[in-house]
Structures are given as structure tokens and as C-alpha cells.
Amino acid sequence: MIQVQEADFDAAALTAGLRARTGAQAGALVTFTGYVRDFSPDQPTGTLYLEHYPGMCERELDSIAATARQRWNLAGTVIVHRVGALSREAQIVFVATASAHRGDAFRGCEYIIDALKTRAPFWKRETLASGQQFWVEQRQADDDRTQAWEAGGPPKERP
């Protein structure tokens, strides 16, 4: 299940839906929910505006999920990513993976969120409480993690 939407999502309902679809195939279900956070410690974030490339974005998310399902023998995956104007502390992204064993579910979920951050065509414009606006650039550490996964990963822990 892949969704890109402006509306908020219900993480509990998404988790229950994945559990219902995978049933007895899944002995483990791992979820990740990402939130809008402050960009810097001295200036709070006002809003985060996310744009995406419709169609292409969903295809890339589907490709990422398919790779995870094949690599870690996942019974099911869910990716929901919000776009539009989001306030501080709002939910941005939900990823869930289900598998027979916890290790596959954990690694699959971590891979999806890492790959999503570097491969999916999303653009983020941050507006600080002061009114200052800027486009958020991809971090090298995120790219390094995705490359490590694609080379056979898992990546090294973040410093």
C-alpha cells in the first residue's frame, strides 16, 4: 500500500490494516512514524512545505517497497507520505513492514525509510518562526546510508 496525500493519517488504523492483510504470515510487524521537527535548536520551525512529483513519486515508493519485500521476505508493506503545508510536530511519514521474523521486519522498515529520504522525489521548504524560508537539502549521511543498503548493507550507525 502506497499513499501520498495532504490529509493526516491514523497510524493505528494503518497498522491494523497491515496486520489484517498479512494475518498468520506475519509474526512481526514494525512501524516508523516521522514528524516535523525543529530545523535548528535556536529557531523553531513554523511550517514545512512538501512538494512531490505526482505519479513518479508513487512509482519510486512502490519500487522501494518491492525491493524491501524481495530482499527481506516481507509479507506486506505500507508507506504513507504527506505533502503540502505541515505544522511543527505534525506527522509526515508512516512506514510499516510485516514478516515472519522480526529481523526482516526491522531491516525492511529501516531500508524503506532510508531509501525514501534519498530516492523519492520530494522537496521540502522550511519556514522558521522568524519567517526565514529555505529549501532543505539532502544530507550526505542519508545518501551514504542508502548506498550502503544498496551495496548489501546494513549501513553504519549514525554518529
Backbone as ProteinMPNN parsed JSONL, in Angstrom:
{"seq_chain_A": "MIQVQEADFDAAALTAGLRARTGAQAGALVTFTGYVRDFSPDQPTGTLYLEHYPGMCERELDSIAATARQRWNLAGTVIVHRVGALSREAQIVFVATASAHRGDAFRGCEYIIDALKTRAPFWKRETLASGQQFWVEQRQADDDRTQAWEAGGPPKERP", "coords_chain_A": {"N_chain_A": [[0.847, -1.176, 0.0], [0.681, 2.086, -0.976], [0.585, 5.505, -0.363], [0.332, 8.908, -1.123], [-0.405, 11.911, 0.219], [-2.32, 14.83, 1.284], [-3.82, 14.884, 3.578], [-3.897, 14.084, 7.1], [-2.863, 11.022, 8.754], [-3.909, 7.912, 10.26], [-2.057, 6.187, 12.291], [-2.473, 3.901, 13.889], [-4.693, 2.688, 12.662], [-3.621, 2.141, 10.141], [-1.642, 0.311, 10.847], [-3.225, -1.753, 11.911], [-4.615, -2.455, 9.6], [-2.547, -3.501, 7.971], [-1.831, -5.662, 9.55], [-4.195, -7.163, 9.412], [-4.233, -7.784, 6.677], [-1.932, -9.365, 6.387], [-2.1, -11.361, 8.28], [-1.638, -14.611, 9.578], [0.774, -14.966, 8.343], [2.566, -13.158, 9.252], [4.725, -12.824, 11.86], [5.879, -10.731, 12.961], [5.662, -7.204, 13.143], [6.694, -4.091, 12.187], [6.791, -0.605, 12.764], [7.238, 2.797, 11.66], [7.038, 6.185, 12.388], [7.349, 9.394, 11.198], [7.927, 12.814, 12.137], [7.341, 16.395, 11.865], [10.017, 18.341, 12.759], [11.998, 20.685, 14.69], [14.219, 22.644, 12.79], [16.593, 23.821, 13.602], [18.27, 24.212, 16.794], [18.014, 26.76, 17.885], [16.045, 28.184, 16.575], [12.689, 27.808, 16.211], [10.732, 25.694, 14.058], [8.303, 26.879, 11.845], [6.541, 26.11, 9.682], [6.569, 23.291, 7.473], [6.832, 22.75, 4.137], [5.947, 20.42, 1.797], [6.615, 19.253, -1.403], [5.911, 17.176, -4.244], [6.586, 14.943, -6.999], [4.003, 14.06, -8.748], [2.792, 10.791, -9.52], [5.377, 9.866, -10.554], [6.585, 9.873, -8.065], [5.018, 8.082, -6.524], [5.498, 5.741, -8.004], [8.245, 5.394, -7.512], [8.254, 5.019, -4.729], [6.809, 2.635, -4.652], [8.634, 0.969, -5.953], [10.766, 0.994, -4.124], [9.514, -0.248, -1.921], [8.96, -2.74, -3.087], [11.546, -3.729, -3.533], [12.388, -3.985, -0.861], [10.54, -5.928, 0.031], [11.31, -8.165, -1.449], [14.011, -8.497, -0.734], [14.009, -8.92, 2.051], [12.059, -10.792, 2.543], [9.382, -9.948, 3.137], [6.024, -9.947, 4.237], [4.225, -7.951, 3.824], [3.899, -4.399, 3.168], [3.604, -0.924, 4.057], [3.444, 2.395, 3.005], [2.978, 5.687, 3.751], [2.968, 8.995, 2.874], [2.967, 12.38, 3.581], [2.117, 15.47, 1.929], [2.246, 19.002, 1.109], [1.445, 21.839, 3.234], [2.748, 21.546, 6.424], [2.479, 21.623, 9.915], [4.629, 22.299, 12.743], [5.59, 19.436, 14.565], [3.712, 17.832, 13.326], [2.591, 14.756, 11.807], [4.528, 13.251, 9.261], [5.39, 11.015, 7.752], [4.692, 7.532, 7.389], [5.749, 4.276, 7.826], [5.455, 0.822, 7.477], [6.241, -2.585, 8.066], [5.761, -6.062, 7.598], [6.566, -9.353, 8.567], [7.594, -12.826, 8.742], [9.56, -13.024, 10.647], [11.203, -11.001, 13.145], [13.696, -9.726, 12.56], [13.818, -9.414, 9.738], [11.595, -7.73, 9.422], [12.387, -5.42, 10.883], [14.783, -4.633, 9.5], [13.783, -4.297, 6.9], [11.951, -2.174, 7.261], [13.659, -0.121, 8.123], [15.335, 0.112, 5.871], [13.434, 0.987, 3.94], [12.661, 3.572, 4.909], [15.136, 4.884, 4.855], [15.833, 4.721, 2.092], [13.664, 6.026, 0.966], [14.092, 8.669, 1.788], [16.146, 9.493, 0.13], [15.684, 8.675, -2.501], [13.007, 9.073, -3.351], [11.043, 11.48, -5.081], [10.653, 14.103, -3.415], [10.371, 17.434, -2.222], [11.402, 19.743, 0.187], [10.422, 22.672, 1.821], [11.366, 24.749, 4.29], [10.002, 26.847, 6.777], [10.947, 29.021, 9.147], [10.123, 30.13, 12.507], [10.846, 32.781, 12.572], [10.285, 33.633, 10.062], [12.084, 33.22, 8.055], [12.841, 31.466, 5.086], [13.766, 28.423, 3.414], [15.01, 25.937, 1.148], [15.257, 22.557, 1.984], [18.147, 20.726, 1.932], [19.357, 17.584, 0.704], [20.963, 15.382, 2.926], [24.328, 14.306, 3.17], [24.876, 12.118, 4.778], [22.463, 10.707, 4.761], [22.356, 9.889, 2.086], [24.646, 8.285, 2.043], [23.816, 6.191, 3.74], [21.724, 5.025, 2.226], [23.181, 4.166, -0.012], [24.815, 2.261, 1.228], [22.928, 0.316, 1.979], [22.095, -0.47, -0.579], [24.401, -1.584, -1.505], [24.467, -3.909, -0.171], [24.268, -3.554, 2.514], [23.726, -3.795, 6.174], [23.736, -0.186, 6.808], [26.294, 1.765, 8.524], [25.943, 2.851, 11.919], [24.48, 6.005, 12.741], [26.416, 8.881, 13.585]], "CA_chain_A": [[0.0, 0.0, 0.0], [1.428, 3.337, -1.109], [-0.281, 6.673, -0.426], [0.887, 10.249, -0.97], [-1.636, 12.645, 0.499], [-2.248, 16.013, 2.141], [-4.513, 14.603, 4.841], [-3.195, 13.349, 8.157], [-3.142, 9.593, 8.736], [-4.117, 7.238, 11.536], [-1.035, 5.135, 12.348], [-3.048, 2.684, 14.467], [-5.544, 2.062, 11.642], [-2.731, 1.604, 9.111], [-1.021, -0.88, 11.431], [-4.261, -2.788, 11.982], [-4.889, -2.89, 8.235], [-1.453, -4.373, 7.545], [-1.956, -6.896, 10.337], [-5.325, -7.917, 8.864], [-3.862, -8.284, 5.34], [-0.859, -10.357, 6.439], [-2.578, -12.442, 9.132], [-0.719, -15.568, 10.188], [2.082, -14.914, 7.671], [3.424, -12.191, 9.937], [4.996, -12.972, 13.278], [6.45, -9.454, 13.395], [5.221, -6.014, 12.426], [7.477, -2.939, 12.647], [6.307, 0.665, 12.21], [8.006, 4.02, 11.857], [6.296, 7.409, 12.113], [8.201, 10.584, 11.217], [7.226, 14.048, 12.491], [8.021, 17.665, 11.6], [10.809, 18.742, 13.931], [12.71, 21.955, 14.535], [15.402, 22.548, 11.946], [17.77, 24.165, 14.403], [17.906, 24.329, 18.204], [17.774, 28.141, 18.323], [14.901, 28.775, 15.876], [11.677, 26.788, 15.967], [10.125, 25.588, 12.74], [6.909, 27.316, 11.743], [5.901, 25.115, 8.821], [7.362, 22.573, 6.494], [6.011, 22.548, 2.95], [6.482, 19.323, 0.994], [6.134, 19.074, -2.766], [6.322, 15.898, -4.829], [6.355, 14.761, -8.425], [2.919, 13.067, -8.782], [2.987, 9.663, -10.423], [6.749, 9.384, -10.434], [6.848, 9.669, -6.638], [4.372, 6.833, -6.125], [6.225, 4.636, -8.639], [9.517, 5.191, -6.807], [7.93, 4.425, -3.428], [6.449, 1.244, -4.919], [9.882, 0.269, -6.264], [11.489, 0.846, -2.851], [8.808, -1.268, -1.141], [9.143, -4.037, -3.76], [12.913, -4.163, -3.229], [12.401, -4.429, 0.542], [9.784, -7.19, 0.155], [12.117, -9.239, -2.028], [15.275, -8.671, -0.026], [13.823, -9.385, 3.423], [10.942, -11.727, 2.637], [8.308, -9.275, 3.864], [4.662, -10.341, 3.867], [3.491, -6.752, 3.439], [4.477, -3.088, 3.477], [2.756, 0.261, 3.941], [4.127, 3.687, 3.017], [2.101, 6.85, 3.614], [3.782, 10.213, 2.985], [2.154, 13.585, 3.419], [2.627, 16.607, 1.18], [1.553, 20.237, 1.44], [1.943, 22.586, 4.394], [2.641, 20.796, 7.673], [2.921, 22.392, 11.077], [5.603, 21.679, 13.639], [5.156, 18.25, 15.278], [2.738, 17.051, 12.548], [3.075, 13.522, 11.197], [4.911, 13.382, 7.852], [5.55, 9.744, 7.048], [4.438, 6.284, 8.108], [6.241, 3.085, 7.138], [5.25, -0.406, 8.252], [6.628, -3.829, 7.406], [5.35, -7.275, 8.297], [7.285, -10.529, 8.097], [7.543, -13.96, 9.658], [10.565, -12.85, 11.706], [11.432, -9.599, 13.494], [14.874, -9.162, 11.909], [13.43, -8.964, 8.403], [10.688, -6.583, 9.557], [13.174, -4.247, 11.286], [15.68, -4.208, 8.42], [12.964, -3.805, 5.79], [11.419, -0.854, 7.615], [14.772, 0.84, 8.131], [15.723, 0.323, 4.475], [12.42, 1.794, 3.243], [12.729, 4.988, 5.301], [16.4, 5.437, 4.354], [15.76, 4.866, 0.637], [12.644, 7.047, 0.7], [14.672, 10.001, 2.009], [17.108, 9.871, -0.909], [15.265, 8.296, -3.853], [11.671, 9.551, -3.711], [11.092, 12.9, -5.461], [10.004, 15.057, -2.519], [11.149, 18.639, -1.949], [10.945, 20.343, 1.441], [10.736, 24.087, 2.08], [11.194, 25.021, 5.714], [9.782, 28.226, 7.195], [11.206, 29.15, 10.582], [9.229, 31.054, 13.204], [11.287, 34.138, 12.234], [9.852, 33.936, 8.698], [13.13, 32.799, 7.114], [12.487, 30.269, 4.314], [14.847, 27.814, 2.629], [14.794, 24.562, 0.706], [16.066, 21.62, 2.751], [18.999, 19.931, 1.052], [19.614, 16.205, 1.104], [22.185, 15.24, 3.709], [25.249, 13.276, 2.677], [24.742, 10.933, 5.633], [21.313, 9.949, 4.273], [22.772, 9.262, 0.831], [25.585, 7.218, 2.405], [23.045, 5.067, 4.279], [21.037, 4.357, 1.116], [24.195, 3.47, -0.802], [25.248, 1.086, 1.98], [21.879, -0.685, 1.824], [22.095, -0.963, -1.957], [25.617, -2.379, -1.681], [24.333, -5.124, 0.632], [24.045, -3.033, 3.856], [23.155, -2.534, 6.614], [24.679, 0.93, 6.978], [26.835, 2.026, 9.858], [25.086, 3.688, 12.744], [24.705, 7.455, 12.655], [27.248, 9.38, 14.703]], "C_chain_A": [[0.888, 1.233, 0.0], [0.412, 4.47, -1.192], [0.571, 7.927, -0.255], [-0.32, 11.162, -0.879], [-1.373, 13.89, 1.333], [-2.823, 15.728, 3.52], [-3.609, 13.876, 5.825], [-3.575, 11.869, 8.05], [-3.275, 9.068, 10.148], [-3.172, 6.043, 11.58], [-1.603, 3.831, 12.899], [-3.913, 1.949, 13.44], [-4.694, 1.46, 10.525], [-2.051, 0.322, 9.589], [-2.022, -2.035, 11.472], [-4.591, -3.33, 10.593], [-3.817, -3.826, 7.709], [-1.531, -5.708, 8.275], [-3.076, -7.764, 9.765], [-4.968, -8.53, 7.501], [-2.824, -9.394, 5.4], [-1.191, -11.541, 7.349], [-1.485, -13.305, 9.718], [0.629, -15.631, 9.485], [3.07, -14.074, 8.474], [3.522, -12.491, 11.426], [5.563, -11.688, 13.853], [5.915, -8.334, 12.517], [5.965, -4.823, 13.028], [6.929, -1.683, 11.983], [7.281, 1.791, 12.521], [7.09, 5.183, 11.511], [7.258, 8.575, 12.246], [7.36, 11.832, 11.426], [8.03, 15.273, 12.055], [8.73, 18.075, 12.884], [11.46, 20.084, 13.646], [13.968, 21.726, 13.713], [16.665, 22.83, 12.737], [17.344, 24.376, 15.854], [17.557, 25.752, 18.638], [16.62, 28.824, 17.607], [13.867, 27.695, 15.605], [11.155, 26.835, 14.527], [8.694, 26.09, 12.824], [6.129, 26.296, 10.943], [6.942, 24.457, 7.93], [6.432, 22.306, 5.326], [6.676, 21.485, 2.09], [5.803, 19.293, -0.37], [6.603, 17.709, -3.254], [6.027, 15.912, -6.32], [5.288, 13.678, -8.545], [3.165, 11.993, -9.846], [4.367, 9.074, -10.283], [7.073, 9.069, -8.968], [6.257, 8.333, -6.177], [5.08, 5.622, -6.742], [7.54, 4.348, -7.927], [9.279, 4.571, -5.432], [7.558, 2.954, -3.6], [7.692, 0.408, -5.213], [10.697, 0.006, -4.994], [10.852, -0.265, -2.02], [8.996, -2.653, -1.76], [10.542, -4.593, -3.489], [12.996, -4.698, -1.805], [11.683, -5.771, 0.695], [10.589, -8.376, -0.385], [13.348, -9.539, -1.173], [15.098, -9.275, 1.36], [12.6, -10.283, 3.601], [9.807, -11.146, 3.483], [6.954, -9.737, 3.332], [3.848, -9.146, 3.401], [4.219, -5.497, 3.86], [3.408, -2.018, 3.338], [3.677, 1.475, 3.943], [3.068, 4.759, 2.808], [2.975, 8.07, 3.829], [2.891, 11.406, 2.706], [2.884, 14.628, 2.587], [1.796, 17.834, 1.559], [2.181, 20.894, 2.653], [1.677, 21.798, 5.669], [3.179, 21.645, 8.819], [3.941, 21.598, 11.889], [4.929, 20.573, 14.442], [4.088, 17.433, 14.544], [3.395, 15.772, 12.031], [3.398, 13.78, 9.729], [4.818, 12.047, 7.141], [5.279, 8.573, 7.974], [4.944, 5.151, 7.236], [5.978, 1.9, 8.055], [5.66, -1.6, 7.406], [6.173, -4.997, 8.267], [6.108, -8.45, 7.7], [7.134, -11.652, 9.128], [8.449, -13.738, 10.866], [10.894, -11.376, 11.911], [12.616, -8.97, 12.766], [14.556, -8.632, 10.525], [12.54, -7.723, 8.487], [11.453, -5.319, 9.94], [14.036, -3.736, 10.132], [14.899, -3.659, 7.233], [12.424, -2.413, 6.052], [12.513, 0.21, 7.564], [15.239, 1.141, 6.707], [14.727, 1.248, 3.767], [12.551, 3.261, 3.624], [14.024, 5.619, 4.821], [16.328, 5.687, 2.85], [14.762, 5.947, 0.248], [13.248, 8.456, 0.795], [15.584, 10.442, 0.869], [16.618, 9.6, -2.327], [13.917, 8.856, -4.285], [11.715, 11.048, -4.008], [10.166, 13.776, -4.619], [10.94, 16.245, -2.348], [10.534, 19.31, -0.734], [11.395, 21.797, 1.533], [10.367, 24.379, 3.531], [10.955, 26.513, 5.912], [9.958, 28.27, 8.699], [10.232, 30.149, 11.197], [9.577, 32.511, 12.887], [10.815, 34.571, 10.851], [10.874, 33.538, 7.641], [12.706, 31.502, 6.431], [13.703, 29.751, 3.564], [14.438, 26.406, 2.234], [15.757, 23.667, 1.477], [16.844, 20.753, 1.764], [19.175, 18.524, 1.603], [20.939, 16.143, 1.847], [23.033, 14.108, 3.154], [25.116, 11.991, 3.487], [23.562, 10.071, 5.19], [21.659, 9.216, 2.981], [23.728, 8.096, 1.111], [24.852, 5.987, 2.929], [22.346, 4.302, 3.157], [22.025, 3.583, 0.265], [24.688, 2.21, -0.088], [24.206, -0.034, 1.878], [21.949, -1.31, 0.434], [23.335, -1.788, -2.272], [25.558, -3.669, -0.852], [24.14, -4.851, 2.097], [24.059, -4.087, 4.952], [24.192, -1.429, 6.8], [25.217, 1.02, 8.397], [25.884, 2.927, 10.607], [25.45, 5.157, 12.558], [25.558, 7.896, 13.83], [26.412, 10.092, 15.734]], "O_chain_A": [[1.742, 1.399, 0.872], [-0.518, 4.412, -1.996], [1.418, 8.003, 0.635], [-1.158, 11.191, -1.781], [-0.346, 14.0, 2.001], [-2.356, 16.278, 4.517], [-2.687, 13.155, 5.441], [-4.509, 11.517, 7.33], [-2.818, 9.689, 11.108], [-3.45, 5.005, 10.979], [-1.244, 2.757, 12.416], [-3.869, 0.721, 13.36], [-5.012, 0.385, 10.018], [-1.904, -0.633, 8.827], [-1.691, -3.163, 11.106], [-4.819, -4.529, 10.431], [-4.128, -4.833, 7.074], [-1.32, -6.762, 7.675], [-2.915, -8.979, 9.649], [-5.356, -9.661, 7.208], [-2.829, -10.283, 4.548], [-0.61, -12.615, 7.196], [-0.518, -12.798, 10.287], [1.546, -16.286, 9.981], [4.281, -14.271, 8.373], [2.533, -12.421, 12.155], [5.716, -11.553, 15.067], [5.74, -8.498, 11.31], [5.879, -4.574, 14.23], [6.636, -1.686, 10.787], [8.033, 1.749, 13.494], [6.438, 5.176, 10.467], [7.908, 8.736, 13.279], [6.224, 11.91, 10.958], [9.249, 15.2, 11.895], [8.124, 18.145, 13.953], [11.472, 20.558, 12.51], [14.689, 20.747, 13.911], [17.683, 22.16, 12.563], [16.182, 24.687, 16.117], [16.878, 25.938, 19.649], [16.241, 29.933, 17.982], [14.135, 26.761, 14.848], [11.147, 27.883, 13.881], [7.963, 25.764, 13.76], [5.181, 25.689, 11.441], [8.024, 24.989, 7.68], [5.37, 21.708, 5.495], [7.833, 21.631, 1.698], [4.576, 19.307, -0.472], [7.574, 17.156, -2.738], [5.314, 16.778, -6.826], [5.611, 12.494, -8.456], [3.681, 12.274, -10.927], [4.514, 7.904, -9.928], [7.766, 8.093, -8.683], [6.934, 7.549, -5.513], [5.243, 4.596, -6.082], [7.911, 3.187, -7.756], [10.03, 3.689, -5.016], [7.948, 2.117, -2.786], [7.79, -0.737, -4.77], [11.248, -1.08, -4.817], [11.552, -1.12, -1.478], [9.171, -3.633, -1.037], [10.701, -5.789, -3.245], [13.603, -5.742, -1.565], [12.162, -6.652, 1.409], [10.539, -9.47, 0.179], [13.676, -10.7, -0.926], [15.938, -10.057, 1.806], [12.161, -10.5, 4.73], [9.335, -11.781, 4.426], [6.77, -9.895, 2.125], [2.88, -9.31, 2.659], [5.041, -5.51, 4.776], [2.436, -2.181, 2.601], [4.58, 1.578, 4.774], [2.346, 4.743, 1.811], [3.653, 8.176, 4.851], [2.156, 11.435, 1.719], [4.114, 14.661, 2.548], [0.777, 17.721, 2.241], [3.295, 20.558, 3.055], [0.54, 21.429, 5.963], [4.214, 22.3, 8.691], [4.083, 20.386, 11.73], [3.82, 20.756, 14.942], [3.604, 16.438, 15.085], [4.61, 15.721, 11.844], [2.635, 14.448, 9.03], [4.239, 11.951, 6.059], [5.587, 8.607, 9.165], [4.613, 5.069, 6.053], [6.243, 1.959, 9.256], [5.454, -1.622, 6.192], [6.194, -4.932, 9.496], [6.275, -8.54, 6.484], [6.619, -11.449, 10.227], [8.152, -14.199, 11.968], [10.866, -10.593, 10.962], [12.552, -7.8, 12.39], [14.972, -7.529, 10.169], [12.711, -6.778, 7.716], [11.197, -4.254, 9.379], [14.021, -2.544, 9.823], [15.305, -2.668, 6.627], [12.438, -1.563, 5.163], [12.312, 1.3, 7.029], [15.509, 2.294, 6.373], [15.13, 2.183, 3.075], [12.552, 4.12, 2.742], [14.021, 6.781, 4.416], [16.723, 6.756, 2.384], [14.996, 6.699, -0.698], [12.945, 9.324, -0.024], [15.776, 11.64, 0.662], [17.092, 10.236, -3.268], [13.706, 9.092, -5.474], [12.35, 11.806, -3.274], [9.067, 14.14, -5.036], [12.16, 16.083, -2.333], [9.314, 19.436, -0.627], [12.569, 22.118, 1.352], [9.209, 24.269, 3.934], [11.621, 27.344, 5.294], [9.208, 27.634, 9.44], [9.593, 30.922, 10.483], [8.705, 33.379, 12.927], [10.927, 35.745, 10.499], [10.557, 33.522, 6.451], [12.27, 30.557, 7.089], [14.56, 30.523, 3.132], [13.624, 25.768, 2.902], [16.939, 23.987, 1.606], [16.265, 20.129, 0.876], [19.146, 18.307, 2.815], [21.918, 16.774, 1.446], [22.512, 13.08, 2.723], [25.232, 10.895, 2.937], [23.641, 8.843, 5.235], [21.293, 8.053, 2.805], [23.625, 7.043, 0.482], [25.224, 4.86, 2.6], [22.371, 3.072, 3.135], [21.74, 2.456, -0.141], [24.95, 1.197, -0.737], [24.564, -1.2, 1.71], [21.872, -2.53, 0.288], [23.326, -2.599, -3.199], [26.519, -4.438, -0.845], [23.878, -5.772, 2.87], [24.395, -5.232, 4.65], [25.384, -1.705, 6.933], [24.672, 0.434, 9.333], [25.112, 3.674, 10.006], [26.595, 5.493, 12.255], [25.444, 7.359, 14.931], [26.943, 10.573, 16.734]]}, "name": "protein", "num_of_chains": 1, "seq": "MIQVQEADFDAAALTAGLRARTGAQAGALVTFTGYVRDFSPDQPTGTLYLEHYPGMCERELDSIAATARQRWNLAGTVIVHRVGALSREAQIVFVATASAHRGDAFRGCEYIIDALKTRAPFWKRETLASGQQFWVEQRQADDDRTQAWEAGGPPKERP"}
